C-alpha cells in the first residue's frame, strides 16, 4: 500500500466546550397507525463504540439558522430533524417529526396541513408542538436559512399538533424541498448563541464536545423520542455510540489521517487521492472500502448580475468568459477527470431535465470566439479591470480557480482569486460589492432552481435572484417553468435557453463524490439531500468493527 509522508501538524491549543449530557422528559405512548412500512432491513450495529469522521469543511456554528453552511450540513442532520424526510435522494417524503400531511393549490398558493407526532421531545425534555413548527419556519424565512421558506406567507397553529403552512409562488417540488430544508426546534429553548455550540434538538445524536473550527463529538441520544420502529426513518438510526468529526481541509491531510488511523471514514475524498486506496482496476486496497456516487451538485461559475459588477452589465463579457474555459481541461486538472460535464446550469438527476440538451452546444471551448466577444464587450474600454473570482476554501475548487484564471488571462482578462473560510464566504456571497464571479455549487430538484427566483430577498432586501439578477422576462420564464400548474417541457426548455444565451450562470461539472472507510465499515449511508454528506449513525458496521482509536 502506498503511504504518504506523514506531516507533523502544529495544533494550537483550544478550549473545548464540554457540554451537558442528553436529557429527556417522559414520553407519551406512540400512536399505532402507520403511513407506510419502512422499506429495507435495519443496518448492522457496530461492535465498537466510536467512529472518527473526516470532514473537509469548517464547522463555524451548529445553529440551524446560521445559513446553508457546508460544514454544518455534514453534521446537523444527526442533531436536528425535519418535519419529513426521504430515506434516499428523490424518494417520497416519510415521517420524521411530522406524522402525515395534505397539500393542495388554492388561489395560486400552496397550502399544506401537517399533523405532528404527539410525543416528540428534544434532548432537554421540551415537547415539540405546532407552535414550535411555526417558530422554526418563520425563523428559517427571516434568517434566509431556507431558500424555499422565502415563499412562506403564513404559518398557523390549528391545534397543539396540527399546523398549516401557506406558500406563495409555489414551484414544482416546493413542499418536498421545504419539508427537508427546515430543522425544527423548541421556540422557548432556541437561542442563536447557545445553539451555535450546544443545541437542544430532537435528533438521534447530541453534542458531547465542540471546538468550532477543529472538531465535534456527538454521542447517542439515549432518550431519542421515536421508539416506534414503524416510523423510524433509516436516516435516524443509532448504529454507533459516538461520532467524532474532525475538520481536515486539505485533501492530502485527509489521506494521511485515513492511513494513520486518525479517522475511520472520510466524507469526501478528493479524486486525486484515490490512488492511495484503490488499485489500477479501481478495486479497494486491503484495509479499505471505497464508495463512489454521482452527486446532485452542479459546480458553476456564477456571475454577479447586480449593478455592482461590470460582469453583470455586459452579456458579451460573460459569454467571452464561458467560451474561454475548456470544460474538459478544467475537470481533468481540478478533479482528475472525475466529473460529468454540464450542458446547462442543471444536472440529469433533476426531474424535468431534458436529455436533448446533452447533444446541444453549450459554450464549447473556442478561444477565438472568446476573443471576438471580449473585443465587442465594454471590458477593454473600461480599463481592463481585474475581476474578482471568489470561492470557499476547498482543494478542488482552488485548483479549478487557478485553471480558470489561466484561461481568462489567455484572452486578456485580468482576475484575482479570493478564497475565504466557510463563515466569510457564506456572508460575502450575498454582498454584491465583494465579487464579480463566484465558483460555487448548488443543487436543485428541478431545472428552474429556486436560487434564480427574483424573490430571493433574505440578505439584500431587493427583488433579485441570489446573484443579484433583476430581469422581468427571465422571471416570467422561471415562473412558468417552475409552476406546478404551468410547467411543461416547452416552458422548461425556454427557461433553459434564456439562461444559456444570457450566461447568468455557467454550469461547469457535476461532482462525483468518494468516501473511503476502513475495513469494518460495511456500507455508507448518504444524506437524502446531499450526496457528499454521510450519516455515520445510519452506516452499517461489521460485528467486529473497532475504530483505530479503540484498539
Coordinates of N, CA and C in Angstrom, one line a residue, residues 7-206:
X7 N 3.0 14.3 7.7 CA 3.5 15.7 8.0 C 3.0 16.1 9.4
X8 N 4.0 16.5 10.2 CA 3.6 16.9 11.6 C 2.9 18.2 11.5
X9 N 1.8 18.3 12.3 CA 1.0 19.5 12.3 C 1.1 20.2 13.7
X10 N 1.3 21.4 13.6 CA 1.3 22.2 14.9 C -0.1 22.6 15.2
X11 N -0.7 22.0 16.2 CA -2.1 22.3 16.6 C -2.1 23.3 17.7
X12 N -2.8 24.4 17.5 CA -3.0 25.4 18.6 C -3.9 24.9 19.6
X13 N -3.6 25.1 20.9 CA -4.4 24.7 21.9 C -5.7 25.5 22.0
X14 N -6.8 24.8 22.2 CA -8.1 25.5 22.2 C -8.9 25.0 23.4
X15 N -9.7 25.9 23.9 CA -10.6 25.5 25.0 C -11.8 24.8 24.4
X16 N -12.1 23.6 24.8 CA -13.2 22.8 24.3 C -14.5 23.2 25.1
X17 N -15.6 23.1 24.4 CA -16.9 23.2 25.0 C -17.3 21.9 25.6
X18 N -17.2 21.7 26.9 CA -17.7 20.4 27.4 C -19.2 20.6 27.7
X19 N -20.0 19.8 27.0 CA -21.4 20.0 27.0 C -22.2 19.0 27.9
X20 N -23.3 19.4 28.2 CA -24.1 18.6 29.2 C -24.7 17.3 28.5
X21 N -25.0 16.4 29.3 CA -25.5 15.1 28.8 C -26.9 15.3 28.2
X22 N -27.2 14.3 27.3 CA -28.5 14.4 26.7 C -29.6 14.0 27.7
X23 N -30.4 14.9 28.0 CA -31.5 14.6 28.9 C -32.8 14.3 28.1
X24 N -33.9 14.1 28.8 CA -35.1 13.9 28.1 C -36.2 13.8 29.1
X25 N -37.4 14.1 28.7 CA -38.6 14.1 29.5 C -39.4 12.8 29.3
X26 N -40.4 12.6 30.1 CA -41.3 11.4 29.9 C -42.0 11.5 28.6
X27 N -42.2 10.4 27.9 CA -42.8 10.5 26.6 C -44.2 9.8 26.7
X28 N -45.1 10.3 25.8 CA -46.4 9.7 25.6 C -46.2 8.3 24.9
X29 N -47.2 7.4 25.0 CA -47.1 6.2 24.2 C -47.3 6.6 22.8
X30 N -46.4 6.0 21.9 CA -46.5 6.4 20.5 C -47.8 5.8 19.9
X31 N -48.3 6.6 18.9 CA -49.5 6.2 18.2 C -49.2 4.9 17.4
X32 N -50.3 4.1 17.1 CA -50.1 2.8 16.5 C -50.2 2.8 15.0
X33 N -51.0 3.8 14.4 CA -51.2 3.7 13.0 C -50.0 4.2 12.2
X34 N -49.8 3.7 11.0 CA -48.6 4.0 10.2 C -48.9 4.5 8.8
X35 N -48.2 5.5 8.3 CA -48.4 5.9 6.9 C -47.9 4.9 6.0
X36 N -46.8 4.3 6.3 CA -46.2 3.2 5.4 C -45.2 2.5 6.2
X37 N -45.0 1.2 5.9 CA -43.9 0.5 6.5 C -42.6 0.9 5.9
X38 N -41.6 1.1 6.7 CA -40.2 1.4 6.1 C -39.6 0.3 5.4
X39 N -39.1 0.6 4.2 CA -38.6 -0.5 3.4 C -37.2 -0.8 3.8
X40 N -36.8 -2.1 3.6 CA -35.4 -2.5 3.9 C -35.2 -2.9 5.3
X41 N -34.1 -3.6 5.6 CA -33.8 -4.1 6.9 C -32.9 -3.1 7.7
X42 N -33.0 -3.2 9.0 CA -32.2 -2.3 9.8 C -30.7 -2.5 9.5
X43 N -29.9 -1.4 9.6 CA -28.5 -1.6 9.4 C -27.8 -2.3 10.6
X44 N -26.6 -2.8 10.4 CA -25.9 -3.5 11.4 C -25.4 -2.5 12.4
X45 N -25.5 -2.9 13.7 CA -24.9 -2.1 14.8 C -23.5 -2.4 15.0
X46 N -22.6 -1.5 15.2 CA -21.2 -1.7 15.4 C -20.8 -2.4 16.6
X47 N -19.8 -3.3 16.6 CA -19.2 -3.9 17.8 C -18.5 -2.8 18.6
X48 N -17.8 -1.9 17.9 CA -17.1 -0.8 18.5 C -18.0 0.3 18.9
X49 N -17.5 1.3 19.6 CA -18.3 2.3 20.1 C -18.2 3.7 19.4
X50 N -17.1 3.8 18.7 CA -16.7 5.1 18.1 C -16.4 5.1 16.7
X51 N -16.8 6.1 15.9 CA -16.3 6.3 14.5 C -15.8 7.7 14.4
X52 N -14.6 7.8 13.9 CA -14.0 9.1 13.6 C -14.1 9.5 12.2
X53 N -14.7 10.6 11.9 CA -15.1 11.0 10.6 C -14.4 12.3 10.1
X54 N -13.7 12.2 9.0 CA -13.0 13.4 8.4 C -14.0 14.2 7.6
X55 N -14.1 15.5 8.0 CA -15.0 16.5 7.3 C -14.1 17.5 6.6
X56 N -14.3 17.7 5.3 CA -13.5 18.7 4.5 C -14.0 20.1 4.5
X57 N -14.6 20.5 5.6 CA -15.1 21.9 5.6 C -15.2 22.3 7.1
X58 N -15.0 23.6 7.3 CA -15.1 24.1 8.7 C -16.5 24.1 9.2
X59 N -16.6 24.0 10.5 CA -17.9 24.0 11.2 C -18.0 25.2 12.1
X60 N -18.4 26.3 11.6 CA -18.3 27.5 12.4 C -19.4 27.6 13.5
X61 N -20.5 26.9 13.2 CA -21.7 27.0 14.1 C -22.6 25.8 13.9
X62 N -23.3 25.4 15.0 CA -24.3 24.4 14.9 C -25.7 25.0 14.9
X63 N -25.8 26.3 14.9 CA -27.1 27.0 14.8 C -27.8 26.5 13.5
X64 N -29.1 26.0 13.6 CA -29.8 25.5 12.4 C -30.2 26.6 11.5
X65 N -30.1 27.9 11.9 CA -30.5 29.0 11.1 C -29.3 29.9 10.8
X66 N -28.1 29.4 11.0 CA -26.9 30.2 10.7 C -26.8 30.4 9.2
X67 N -27.3 29.5 8.4 CA -27.2 29.6 6.9 C -26.9 28.2 6.4
X68 N -26.9 28.1 5.0 CA -26.6 26.8 4.4 C -25.1 26.6 4.3
X69 N -24.5 26.6 5.5 CA -23.0 26.4 5.5 C -22.7 24.9 5.3
X70 N -21.7 24.7 4.4 CA -21.4 23.3 4.1 C -20.9 22.5 5.3
X71 N -20.1 23.0 6.1 CA -19.6 22.3 7.3 C -20.8 21.8 8.2
X72 N -21.7 22.7 8.4 CA -22.9 22.4 9.3 C -23.7 21.3 8.6
X73 N -23.8 21.3 7.3 CA -24.6 20.3 6.6 C -24.1 18.9 6.9
X74 N -22.8 18.8 7.1 CA -22.1 17.5 7.4 C -22.6 16.9 8.7
X75 N -23.0 17.8 9.6 CA -23.2 17.3 11.0 C -24.6 17.5 11.5
X76 N -25.3 18.5 11.1 CA -26.6 18.9 11.7 C -27.7 17.8 11.5
X77 N -27.5 17.0 10.4 CA -28.6 16.0 10.1 C -28.6 14.9 11.2
X78 N -27.5 14.8 12.0 CA -27.5 13.9 13.1 C -28.1 14.5 14.4
X79 N -28.1 15.8 14.4 CA -28.6 16.6 15.6 C -30.0 17.0 15.5
X80 N -30.4 17.5 14.4 CA -31.8 18.1 14.2 C -32.6 17.1 13.3
X81 N -33.9 17.4 13.3 CA -34.8 16.7 12.4 C -35.7 17.7 11.7
X82 N -36.2 17.2 10.5 CA -37.1 18.0 9.7 C -38.5 17.5 10.0
X83 N -39.5 18.1 9.4 CA -40.9 17.6 9.5 C -41.0 16.2 8.9
X84 N -40.5 16.1 7.6 CA -40.5 14.9 6.9 C -39.1 14.7 6.2
X85 N -38.8 13.5 5.8 CA -37.5 13.3 5.1 C -37.6 12.1 4.2
X86 N -36.9 12.1 3.1 CA -36.8 10.9 2.3 C -35.7 10.1 2.9
X87 N -35.8 8.8 2.6 CA -34.7 7.9 3.0 C -33.6 7.7 1.9
X88 N -33.9 8.3 0.7 CA -32.9 8.3 -0.4 C -33.2 9.4 -1.3
X89 N -32.2 9.9 -2.1 CA -32.4 11.0 -2.9 C -33.5 10.8 -3.9
X90 N -34.5 11.8 -4.0 CA -35.6 11.6 -4.9 C -36.7 10.8 -4.4
X91 N -36.6 10.2 -3.2 CA -37.7 9.4 -2.7 C -38.8 10.2 -2.1
X92 N -39.9 9.5 -1.8 CA -41.1 10.2 -1.3 C -40.8 10.6 0.2
X93 N -41.5 11.6 0.6 CA -41.4 12.1 2.0 C -42.0 11.1 2.9
X94 N -41.2 10.8 4.0 CA -41.6 9.9 5.0 C -41.6 10.6 6.4
X95 N -42.4 10.1 7.3 CA -42.5 10.8 8.6 C -41.2 11.0 9.3
X96 N -41.0 12.2 10.0 CA -39.9 12.5 10.9 C -40.6 13.1 12.1
X97 N -40.6 14.4 12.3 CA -41.4 15.0 13.4 C -42.8 15.0 13.0
X98 N -43.0 15.3 11.7 CA -44.4 15.2 11.1 C -44.9 13.8 10.9
X99 N -46.1 13.5 11.2 CA -46.7 12.2 11.0 C -47.3 12.0 9.7
X100 N -48.1 13.0 9.2 CA -48.8 13.0 8.0 C -49.1 14.4 7.5
X101 N -49.4 14.6 6.2 CA -49.7 15.9 5.7 C -50.6 15.8 4.5
X102 N -51.3 16.9 4.2 CA -52.0 17.1 3.0 C -51.5 18.3 2.3
X103 N -51.6 18.4 1.0 CA -51.2 19.6 0.3 C -52.1 19.9 -0.9
X104 N -52.4 21.1 -1.2 CA -53.2 21.5 -2.3 C -52.9 22.9 -2.7
X105 N -53.2 23.2 -4.0 CA -53.0 24.5 -4.6 C -54.4 25.2 -4.5
X106 N -54.4 26.4 -3.8 CA -55.6 27.2 -3.7 C -55.3 28.6 -4.0
X107 N -56.0 29.1 -5.0 CA -55.7 30.5 -5.4 C -54.2 30.8 -5.7
X108 N -53.6 29.9 -6.4 CA -52.2 30.1 -6.8 C -51.2 30.1 -5.6
X109 N -51.7 29.5 -4.5 CA -50.9 29.3 -3.3 C -50.9 27.8 -2.9
X110 N -49.7 27.4 -2.3 CA -49.6 26.1 -1.8 C -50.0 26.0 -0.4
X111 N -51.0 25.2 0.0 CA -51.5 25.1 1.3 C -51.2 23.7 1.8
X112 N -50.4 23.6 2.9 CA -50.0 22.3 3.5 C -50.5 22.2 4.9
X113 N -51.2 21.1 5.3 CA -51.6 20.9 6.6 C -50.8 19.7 7.2
X114 N -50.1 19.9 8.3 CA -49.2 18.9 8.8 C -49.7 18.5 10.2
X115 N -49.8 17.2 10.4 CA -50.1 16.6 11.7 C -48.8 16.1 12.3
X116 N -48.5 16.5 13.5 CA -47.2 16.1 14.2 C -47.5 14.8 15.0
X117 N -46.4 14.1 15.3 CA -46.5 13.1 16.3 C -46.6 13.9 17.7
X118 N -47.4 13.3 18.6 CA -47.7 14.0 19.9 C -46.7 13.5 21.0
X119 N -45.6 13.0 20.6 CA -44.6 12.6 21.6 C -43.2 12.9 21.2
X120 N -43.0 14.0 20.6 CA -41.7 14.5 20.2 C -41.0 15.4 21.2
X121 N -39.8 15.0 21.7 CA -39.1 15.7 22.7 C -37.7 16.0 22.3
X122 N -37.1 17.2 22.7 CA -35.7 17.4 22.4 C -34.9 16.9 23.6
X123 N -33.6 17.1 23.5 CA -32.7 16.5 24.5 C -32.8 17.1 25.8
X124 N -33.5 18.3 25.9 CA -33.7 18.9 27.2 C -35.0 18.6 27.8
X125 N -35.8 17.7 27.1 CA -37.1 17.3 27.6 C -38.2 18.2 27.2
X126 N -38.0 19.2 26.3 CA -39.0 20.1 25.8 C -39.9 19.4 24.7
X127 N -41.2 19.4 24.9 CA -42.0 18.8 23.9 C -42.2 19.7 22.7
X128 N -42.2 19.1 21.5 CA -42.3 19.9 20.3 C -43.8 19.9 19.9
X129 N -44.4 21.1 19.7 CA -45.8 21.2 19.3 C -45.9 22.1 18.1
X130 N -47.1 22.4 17.6 CA -47.3 23.2 16.4 C -46.7 24.6 16.6
X131 N -46.7 25.1 17.8 CA -46.1 26.5 18.0 C -44.6 26.5 17.6
X132 N -44.0 25.4 17.9 CA -42.5 25.3 17.6 C -42.3 25.2 16.1
X133 N -43.2 24.5 15.4 CA -43.0 24.4 13.9 C -43.2 25.8 13.3
X134 N -44.2 26.5 13.8 CA -44.5 27.9 13.3 C -43.2 28.7 13.5
X135 N -42.7 28.7 14.7 CA -41.5 29.4 15.0 C -40.3 29.0 14.1
X136 N -40.1 27.8 13.9 CA -39.0 27.3 13.1 C -39.1 27.7 11.7
X137 N -40.3 27.6 11.1 CA -40.4 28.0 9.7 C -40.3 29.6 9.5
X138 N -40.9 30.3 10.5 CA -40.7 31.8 10.4 C -39.3 32.2 10.6
X139 N -38.6 31.5 11.5 CA -37.2 31.9 11.7 C -36.3 31.5 10.5
X140 N -36.6 30.4 9.9 CA -35.9 30.0 8.7 C -36.1 31.0 7.6
X141 N -37.3 31.5 7.5 CA -37.5 32.6 6.4 C -36.8 33.9 6.8
X142 N -36.9 34.3 8.0 CA -36.2 35.6 8.4 C -34.7 35.5 8.3
X143 N -34.1 34.4 8.6 CA -32.7 34.3 8.5 C -32.1 33.9 7.2
X144 N -33.0 33.5 6.3 CA -32.5 33.0 5.0 C -31.9 31.6 5.0
X145 N -32.2 30.9 6.1 CA -31.6 29.5 6.2 C -32.2 28.5 5.2
X146 N -33.4 28.9 4.7 CA -34.1 28.0 3.7 C -34.5 28.8 2.5
X147 N -34.1 28.4 1.3 CA -34.5 29.2 0.1 C -35.9 29.0 -0.1
X148 N -36.5 27.8 0.1 CA -37.9 27.5 -0.2 C -38.8 28.3 0.8
X149 N -38.3 28.5 2.1 CA -39.0 29.2 3.1 C -39.2 30.6 2.8
X150 N -38.5 31.2 1.8 CA -38.7 32.6 1.4 C -40.1 32.8 0.9
X151 N -40.8 31.7 0.4 CA -42.1 31.9 -0.1 C -43.2 31.6 0.9
X152 N -42.8 31.5 2.2 CA -43.7 31.2 3.3 C -44.6 32.5 3.5
X153 N -45.9 32.4 3.3 CA -46.8 33.5 3.5 C -47.3 33.5 5.0
X154 N -47.6 32.3 5.4 CA -48.2 32.2 6.8 C -47.9 30.9 7.4
X155 N -47.8 30.8 8.7 CA -47.7 29.5 9.4 C -48.7 29.7 10.6
X156 N -49.6 28.8 10.7 CA -50.7 29.0 11.6 C -50.9 27.7 12.4
X157 N -51.0 27.9 13.7 CA -51.4 26.8 14.6 C -52.8 26.5 14.5
X158 N -53.2 25.2 14.2 CA -54.6 24.8 14.2 C -54.9 24.2 15.5
X159 N -54.1 23.3 16.0 CA -54.2 22.8 17.4 C -52.8 22.4 17.9
X160 N -52.7 21.8 19.0 CA -51.4 21.5 19.6 C -50.5 20.8 18.6
X161 N -51.0 19.9 17.8 CA -50.2 19.0 17.0 C -50.6 19.1 15.5
X162 N -51.2 20.2 15.1 CA -51.5 20.5 13.7 C -51.1 21.9 13.3
X163 N -50.5 22.0 12.2 CA -50.1 23.4 11.7 C -50.4 23.5 10.2
X164 N -50.7 24.7 9.8 CA -51.0 24.9 8.4 C -50.0 25.9 7.9
X165 N -49.3 25.5 6.8 CA -48.3 26.4 6.1 C -48.8 26.8 4.8
X166 N -48.7 28.1 4.4 CA -49.1 28.6 3.1 C -47.9 29.3 2.5
X167 N -47.7 28.9 1.2 CA -46.6 29.4 0.4 C -47.1 30.1 -0.8
X168 N -46.5 31.3 -1.1 CA -46.9 32.0 -2.3 C -45.9 31.5 -3.4
X169 N -46.3 31.7 -4.7 CA -45.5 31.3 -5.8 C -45.0 29.9 -5.7
X170 N -45.9 28.9 -5.6 CA -45.4 27.6 -5.4 C -44.7 27.1 -6.7
X171 N -43.7 26.2 -6.5 CA -43.0 25.6 -7.6 C -43.1 24.1 -7.5
X172 N -42.7 23.5 -8.6 CA -42.7 22.0 -8.7 C -41.8 21.5 -7.6
X173 N -42.3 20.6 -6.7 CA -41.5 20.1 -5.7 C -41.3 21.0 -4.5
X174 N -42.1 22.1 -4.4 CA -41.9 23.1 -3.4 C -42.0 22.5 -2.0
X175 N -43.1 21.7 -1.7 CA -43.3 21.2 -0.4 C -42.2 20.2 0.0
X176 N -41.8 19.4 -0.9 CA -40.7 18.4 -0.7 C -39.4 19.1 -0.3
X177 N -39.2 20.2 -1.1 CA -38.0 21.0 -0.8 C -37.9 21.6 0.5
X178 N -39.0 22.3 0.9 CA -39.0 23.0 2.2 C -39.1 22.0 3.4
X179 N -39.8 20.9 3.2 CA -40.0 19.9 4.3 C -38.7 19.4 4.7
X180 N -37.7 19.3 3.7 CA -36.4 18.7 4.0 C -35.3 19.8 4.1
X181 N -35.8 21.0 4.4 CA -34.8 22.1 4.5 C -34.9 22.9 5.8
X182 N -36.0 22.7 6.6 CA -36.2 23.5 7.8 C -36.1 22.6 9.0
X183 N -35.1 22.8 9.8 CA -35.0 22.0 11.0 C -35.9 22.6 12.1
X184 N -36.4 21.7 12.9 CA -37.4 22.1 13.9 C -36.8 22.2 15.3
X185 N -37.0 23.3 16.0 CA -36.5 23.5 17.4 C -37.7 23.9 18.3
X186 N -37.4 23.8 19.6 CA -38.4 24.4 20.6 C -38.2 25.9 20.6
X187 N -39.3 26.6 20.5 CA -39.2 28.1 20.4 C -38.7 28.7 21.6
X188 N -39.0 28.2 22.8 CA -38.6 28.8 24.1 C -37.2 28.4 24.4
X189 N -36.7 27.3 23.9 CA -35.3 26.9 24.2 C -34.3 27.5 23.2
X190 N -34.8 27.9 22.0 CA -33.8 28.4 21.0 C -33.2 29.7 21.4
X191 N -31.9 29.7 21.3 CA -31.1 30.9 21.4 C -29.9 30.8 20.4
X192 N -29.8 31.7 19.5 CA -28.8 31.6 18.5 C -27.4 31.4 19.0
X193 N -27.0 32.1 20.1 CA -25.7 31.9 20.6 C -25.5 30.6 21.3
X194 N -26.4 30.2 22.1 CA -26.3 28.9 22.8 C -26.4 27.7 21.8
X195 N -27.2 27.8 20.8 CA -27.4 26.7 19.9 C -26.2 26.6 18.9
X196 N -25.4 27.7 18.8 CA -24.2 27.6 18.0 C -23.2 26.6 18.5
X197 N -23.2 26.3 19.8 CA -22.3 25.3 20.3 C -22.9 24.2 21.1
X198 N -24.1 24.4 21.6 CA -24.8 23.4 22.4 C -26.3 23.3 22.1
X199 N -26.7 22.9 21.0 CA -28.1 22.9 20.6 C -28.9 21.8 21.4
X200 N -30.1 22.1 21.7 CA -31.0 21.1 22.3 C -32.0 20.8 21.2
X201 N -31.9 19.6 20.6 CA -32.7 19.3 19.5 C -33.2 17.9 19.6
X202 N -33.9 17.4 18.6 CA -34.7 16.2 18.7 C -34.0 15.0 18.0
X203 N -32.8 15.2 17.4 CA -32.2 14.1 16.6 C -31.6 13.0 17.3
X204 N -31.1 12.0 16.6 CA -30.6 10.7 17.3 C -29.3 10.9 18.0
X205 N -28.6 12.0 17.8 CA -27.4 12.3 18.4 C -27.4 13.7 19.0
X206 N -26.6 13.9 20.1 CA -26.5 15.2 20.7 C -25.0 15.5 20.9

